[in-house]
Short mmCIF file of C-alpha atoms in Angstrom, two decimals:
data_model
loop_
_atom_site.label_atom_id
_atom_site.label_comp_id
_atom_site.label_asym_id
_atom_site.label_seq_id
_atom_site.Cartn_x
_atom_site.Cartn_y
_atom_site.Cartn_z
CA MET A 1 -4.10 -9.38 -21.25
CA VAL A 2 -7.08 -7.44 -22.33
CA ASP A 3 -8.27 -8.54 -25.63
CA VAL A 4 -7.26 -5.75 -27.90
CA THR A 5 -4.40 -6.30 -30.75
CA ASN A 6 -1.62 -4.11 -30.60
CA ALA A 7 -2.11 -3.12 -34.20
CA GLN A 8 -5.79 -1.56 -32.75
CA VAL A 9 -3.99 0.59 -29.40
CA LYS A 10 -1.28 1.96 -32.45
CA THR A 11 -4.51 3.38 -33.94
CA LEU A 12 -6.76 4.49 -31.64
CA PHE A 13 -3.31 6.99 -30.14
CA SER A 14 -2.17 7.95 -33.62
CA ALA A 15 -5.83 9.65 -33.74
CA GLU A 16 -6.48 13.51 -32.43
CA CYS A 17 -6.75 13.98 -29.21
CA THR A 18 -8.94 17.12 -28.83
CA PHE A 19 -10.78 19.03 -26.19
CA VAL A 20 -14.60 18.91 -25.96
CA LYS A 21 -15.69 20.84 -23.42
CA GLY A 22 -15.06 22.03 -19.79
CA VAL A 23 -18.35 21.95 -17.08
CA VAL A 24 -18.88 23.10 -13.78
CA ASP A 25 -22.28 21.82 -13.31
CA VAL A 26 -24.33 18.71 -14.36
CA GLU A 27 -26.15 20.83 -16.43
CA GLY A 28 -23.47 20.97 -18.94
CA PHE A 29 -21.96 18.10 -19.83
CA PRO A 30 -21.97 16.74 -23.41
CA LYS A 31 -25.21 14.50 -24.50
CA PRO A 32 -23.18 10.83 -24.04
CA PHE A 33 -22.00 9.26 -27.50
CA LEU A 34 -18.56 7.64 -26.44
CA ASN A 35 -17.63 5.32 -24.24
CA GLU A 36 -15.95 7.14 -21.44
CA VAL A 37 -12.99 6.82 -18.93
CA ALA A 38 -12.51 9.47 -16.19
CA PHE A 39 -9.28 10.32 -14.22
CA ILE A 40 -9.27 10.70 -10.75
CA GLY A 41 -7.23 11.37 -7.68
CA ARG A 42 -5.73 13.78 -5.47
CA SER A 43 -4.94 17.37 -6.55
CA ASN A 44 -1.33 17.62 -8.40
CA VAL A 45 -1.02 13.55 -8.65
CA GLY A 46 -0.70 14.38 -12.22
CA LYS A 47 -4.12 12.95 -14.01
CA SER A 48 -3.61 15.89 -16.76
CA SER A 49 0.38 15.03 -17.40
CA LEU A 50 -1.36 11.76 -17.56
CA ILE A 51 -3.27 12.54 -20.02
CA ASN A 52 -0.93 14.48 -21.96
CA ALA A 53 1.80 11.86 -22.30
CA LEU A 54 -0.95 9.60 -23.27
CA VAL A 55 -1.94 10.85 -25.66
CA GLY A 56 1.02 12.26 -26.75
CA LYS A 57 0.22 16.01 -27.21
CA ARG A 58 2.36 18.62 -24.68
CA GLY A 59 -0.54 21.26 -23.02
CA LEU A 60 -3.78 19.25 -23.97
CA ALA A 61 -4.67 19.17 -20.74
CA ARG A 62 -3.98 22.46 -18.50
CA THR A 63 -1.22 21.27 -15.91
CA SER A 64 -0.37 23.56 -13.00
CA ASN A 65 1.83 23.03 -9.72
CA THR A 66 -0.67 24.76 -7.77
CA PRO A 67 -3.17 22.59 -6.22
CA GLY A 68 -6.59 22.58 -6.43
CA ARG A 69 -6.58 24.65 -10.11
CA THR A 70 -8.44 22.46 -11.94
CA GLN A 71 -12.15 23.44 -11.28
CA GLU A 72 -14.31 21.58 -14.13
CA ILE A 73 -14.60 18.60 -15.64
CA ASN A 74 -12.94 17.94 -18.69
CA PHE A 75 -13.80 15.90 -21.73
CA PHE A 76 -11.77 14.82 -24.43
CA ASN A 77 -12.33 13.14 -27.96
CA LEU A 78 -9.95 10.51 -28.92
CA GLY A 79 -10.67 10.06 -32.10
CA GLU A 80 -14.12 9.74 -32.56
CA LYS A 81 -13.42 6.57 -30.14
CA ILE A 82 -13.80 7.02 -26.98
CA LEU A 83 -13.93 10.15 -24.36
CA LEU A 84 -11.05 10.79 -21.81
CA VAL A 85 -12.44 12.65 -18.49
CA ASP A 86 -10.23 14.66 -16.19
CA LEU A 87 -11.74 15.33 -13.07
CA PRO A 88 -10.81 18.16 -10.13
CA GLY A 89 -8.34 16.79 -8.00
CA TYR A 90 -10.25 16.18 -4.14
CA GLY A 91 -8.28 16.99 -1.04
CA TYR A 92 -6.16 20.00 -0.98
CA ALA A 93 -6.98 22.69 -2.33
CA LYS A 94 -6.40 26.48 -2.33
CA ALA A 95 -9.93 27.59 -1.93
CA PRO A 96 -13.01 27.31 0.68
CA GLN A 97 -14.38 24.67 2.47
CA LYS A 98 -17.44 25.02 1.31
CA LYS A 99 -16.08 25.32 -2.53
CA VAL A 100 -14.26 22.07 -2.16
CA GLY A 101 -17.30 20.90 -1.02
CA GLU A 102 -18.84 21.78 -4.27
CA TRP A 103 -16.24 20.15 -6.39
CA ASN A 104 -16.64 16.75 -4.30
CA ALA A 105 -20.29 16.75 -4.99
CA PHE A 106 -20.18 17.57 -8.45
CA ILE A 107 -17.46 14.54 -8.86
CA PHE A 108 -19.70 12.11 -7.16
CA ALA A 109 -22.99 13.51 -9.59
CA TYR A 110 -20.57 13.04 -12.30
CA LEU A 111 -19.48 9.72 -11.36
CA LYS A 112 -23.17 8.19 -10.27
CA GLY A 113 -25.23 9.29 -13.01
CA ARG A 114 -22.40 9.45 -16.27
CA VAL A 115 -24.07 5.97 -18.39
CA PRO A 116 -21.35 5.59 -20.94
CA LEU A 117 -18.46 5.47 -17.81
CA ARG A 118 -16.84 1.92 -19.08
CA ARG A 119 -13.97 2.83 -16.33
CA ALA A 120 -12.31 4.77 -13.38
CA PHE A 121 -8.08 5.17 -13.32
CA LEU A 122 -7.82 6.51 -9.93
CA LEU A 123 -4.08 7.98 -10.31
CA ILE A 124 -1.84 7.43 -6.87
CA ASP A 125 0.81 9.27 -5.95
CA SER A 126 3.76 6.19 -5.99
CA ARG A 127 5.63 8.60 -3.33
CA HIS A 128 3.04 8.78 -1.33
CA GLY A 129 1.06 5.56 -1.32
CA VAL A 130 -2.69 5.44 -0.43
CA LEU A 131 -4.05 8.45 1.67
CA LYS A 132 -7.29 9.34 4.17
CA LYS A 133 -8.72 11.27 0.77
CA ASP A 134 -7.35 8.36 -1.31
CA GLU A 135 -10.03 5.19 0.72
CA GLU A 136 -12.27 8.25 1.04
CA ALA A 137 -12.60 8.05 -2.81
CA MET A 138 -12.63 4.63 -3.16
CA ASP A 139 -15.43 4.41 -0.85
CA VAL A 140 -16.92 6.90 -2.93
CA LEU A 141 -16.31 4.32 -6.74
CA ASP A 142 -17.73 2.04 -5.13
CA LYS A 143 -21.07 3.17 -4.41
CA SER A 144 -21.06 4.62 -7.12
CA ALA A 145 -20.96 1.21 -8.78
CA VAL A 146 -17.91 2.63 -10.89
CA PRO A 147 -15.26 -0.03 -11.42
CA TYR A 148 -12.36 1.72 -11.25
CA GLN A 149 -8.36 1.07 -11.91
CA MET A 150 -5.32 1.76 -9.76
CA ILE A 151 -2.83 3.98 -11.33
CA LEU A 152 0.68 4.76 -9.82
CA THR A 153 1.85 7.83 -10.67
CA LYS A 154 5.56 8.98 -10.16
CA VAL A 155 7.66 5.99 -10.33
CA ASP A 156 10.91 7.29 -11.80
CA LYS A 157 10.35 9.38 -8.56
CA ILE A 158 11.03 6.11 -6.24
CA LYS A 159 13.00 3.06 -5.46
CA GLU A 160 11.69 -0.48 -6.49
CA SER A 161 11.93 -1.26 -3.31
CA HIS A 162 9.65 1.25 -2.26
CA LEU A 163 7.27 0.64 -4.84
CA ALA A 164 7.08 -3.08 -4.12
CA LYS A 165 5.90 -1.68 -0.57
CA ILE A 166 3.29 0.25 -2.18
CA ARG A 167 1.93 -2.88 -4.18
CA VAL A 168 1.83 -5.26 -1.31
CA SER A 169 -0.02 -2.61 0.34
CA VAL A 170 -2.30 -1.21 -2.33
CA GLU A 171 -3.12 -5.45 -2.71
CA ALA A 172 -4.43 -5.79 1.13
CA LEU A 173 -7.13 -3.04 0.13
CA LYS A 174 -8.50 -5.31 -2.25
CA SER A 175 -10.93 -7.44 -0.32
CA LYS A 176 -12.79 -3.58 0.92
CA HIS A 177 -13.19 -2.56 -2.30
CA PRO A 178 -14.95 -4.85 -4.44
CA ALA A 179 -15.16 -2.52 -7.80
CA LEU A 180 -11.39 -2.01 -7.75
CA PHE A 181 -9.77 -3.81 -10.91
CA PRO A 182 -7.68 -6.16 -9.70
CA GLU A 183 -4.24 -4.79 -11.75
CA ILE A 184 -2.21 -1.97 -10.64
CA LEU A 185 -0.74 0.31 -13.61
CA ALA A 186 2.99 1.77 -12.63
CA THR A 187 3.53 5.11 -14.51
CA SER A 188 5.31 8.15 -15.06
CA SER A 189 4.32 10.80 -17.55
CA GLU A 190 7.80 12.38 -17.68
CA LYS A 191 9.77 9.51 -18.56
CA LYS A 192 6.75 7.37 -20.54
CA ILE A 193 7.17 4.08 -18.18
CA GLY A 194 3.65 2.34 -18.38
CA LEU A 195 2.23 4.47 -20.63
CA GLU A 196 1.60 1.64 -22.90
CA ASP A 197 -0.26 -0.41 -20.18
CA VAL A 198 -2.24 2.34 -19.47
CA ARG A 199 -3.08 3.38 -23.59
CA ARG A 200 -4.68 -0.89 -23.66
CA GLU A 201 -6.82 -0.85 -21.21
CA ILE A 202 -8.19 2.28 -23.09
CA ALA A 203 -7.86 0.94 -26.10
CA PHE A 204 -9.70 -2.20 -25.14
CA LEU A 205 -12.74 -0.45 -22.79
CA SER A 206 -13.50 2.08 -26.07
CA LYS A 207 -14.49 -1.31 -27.95
CA LEU A 208 -17.12 -2.37 -25.28
CA LYS A 209 -20.41 -2.15 -25.46
#
């Protein structure tokens, strides 16, 4: 259990969450002024939907059924306490391979060099589990020395028995990935499952020095 009270969580997520900016190169990153948490995952895994659900503001982070639609790193200010950062999806995208490579390098540049980044949330589609592209992303996170935590998305779409198997498979990866946070979170943006667990983590990270 993280060291944060229910009142602190409620206060943070009752605050206004506003779009700061979307950037397409490292020169565009905002000057560090708050702690940050980043959401990373395969294209169409539900990053933007989760951010919208967490802050209770539909349409804040732009969602799309087209994989690879988010091409910027988007920064959102939650109550002047912490920045939520929506990273472009990796893996499949309707774009030339060269462009996809540029996005991936851009993501790595953010992860490796962003001083106020306190944790990355690695989103995994619970229907598919950890795929090769996800393990490649985990390797990048390990090399970046960024602590990261896995969030299983769309758990309302699978049976409890399948979710249990996914959890077991993820547990087996921990020994190979030293930067992976031990607790796995399970969520559904549509059904509002597990959102309080993620909010609690974010509230805790907003307080870190």
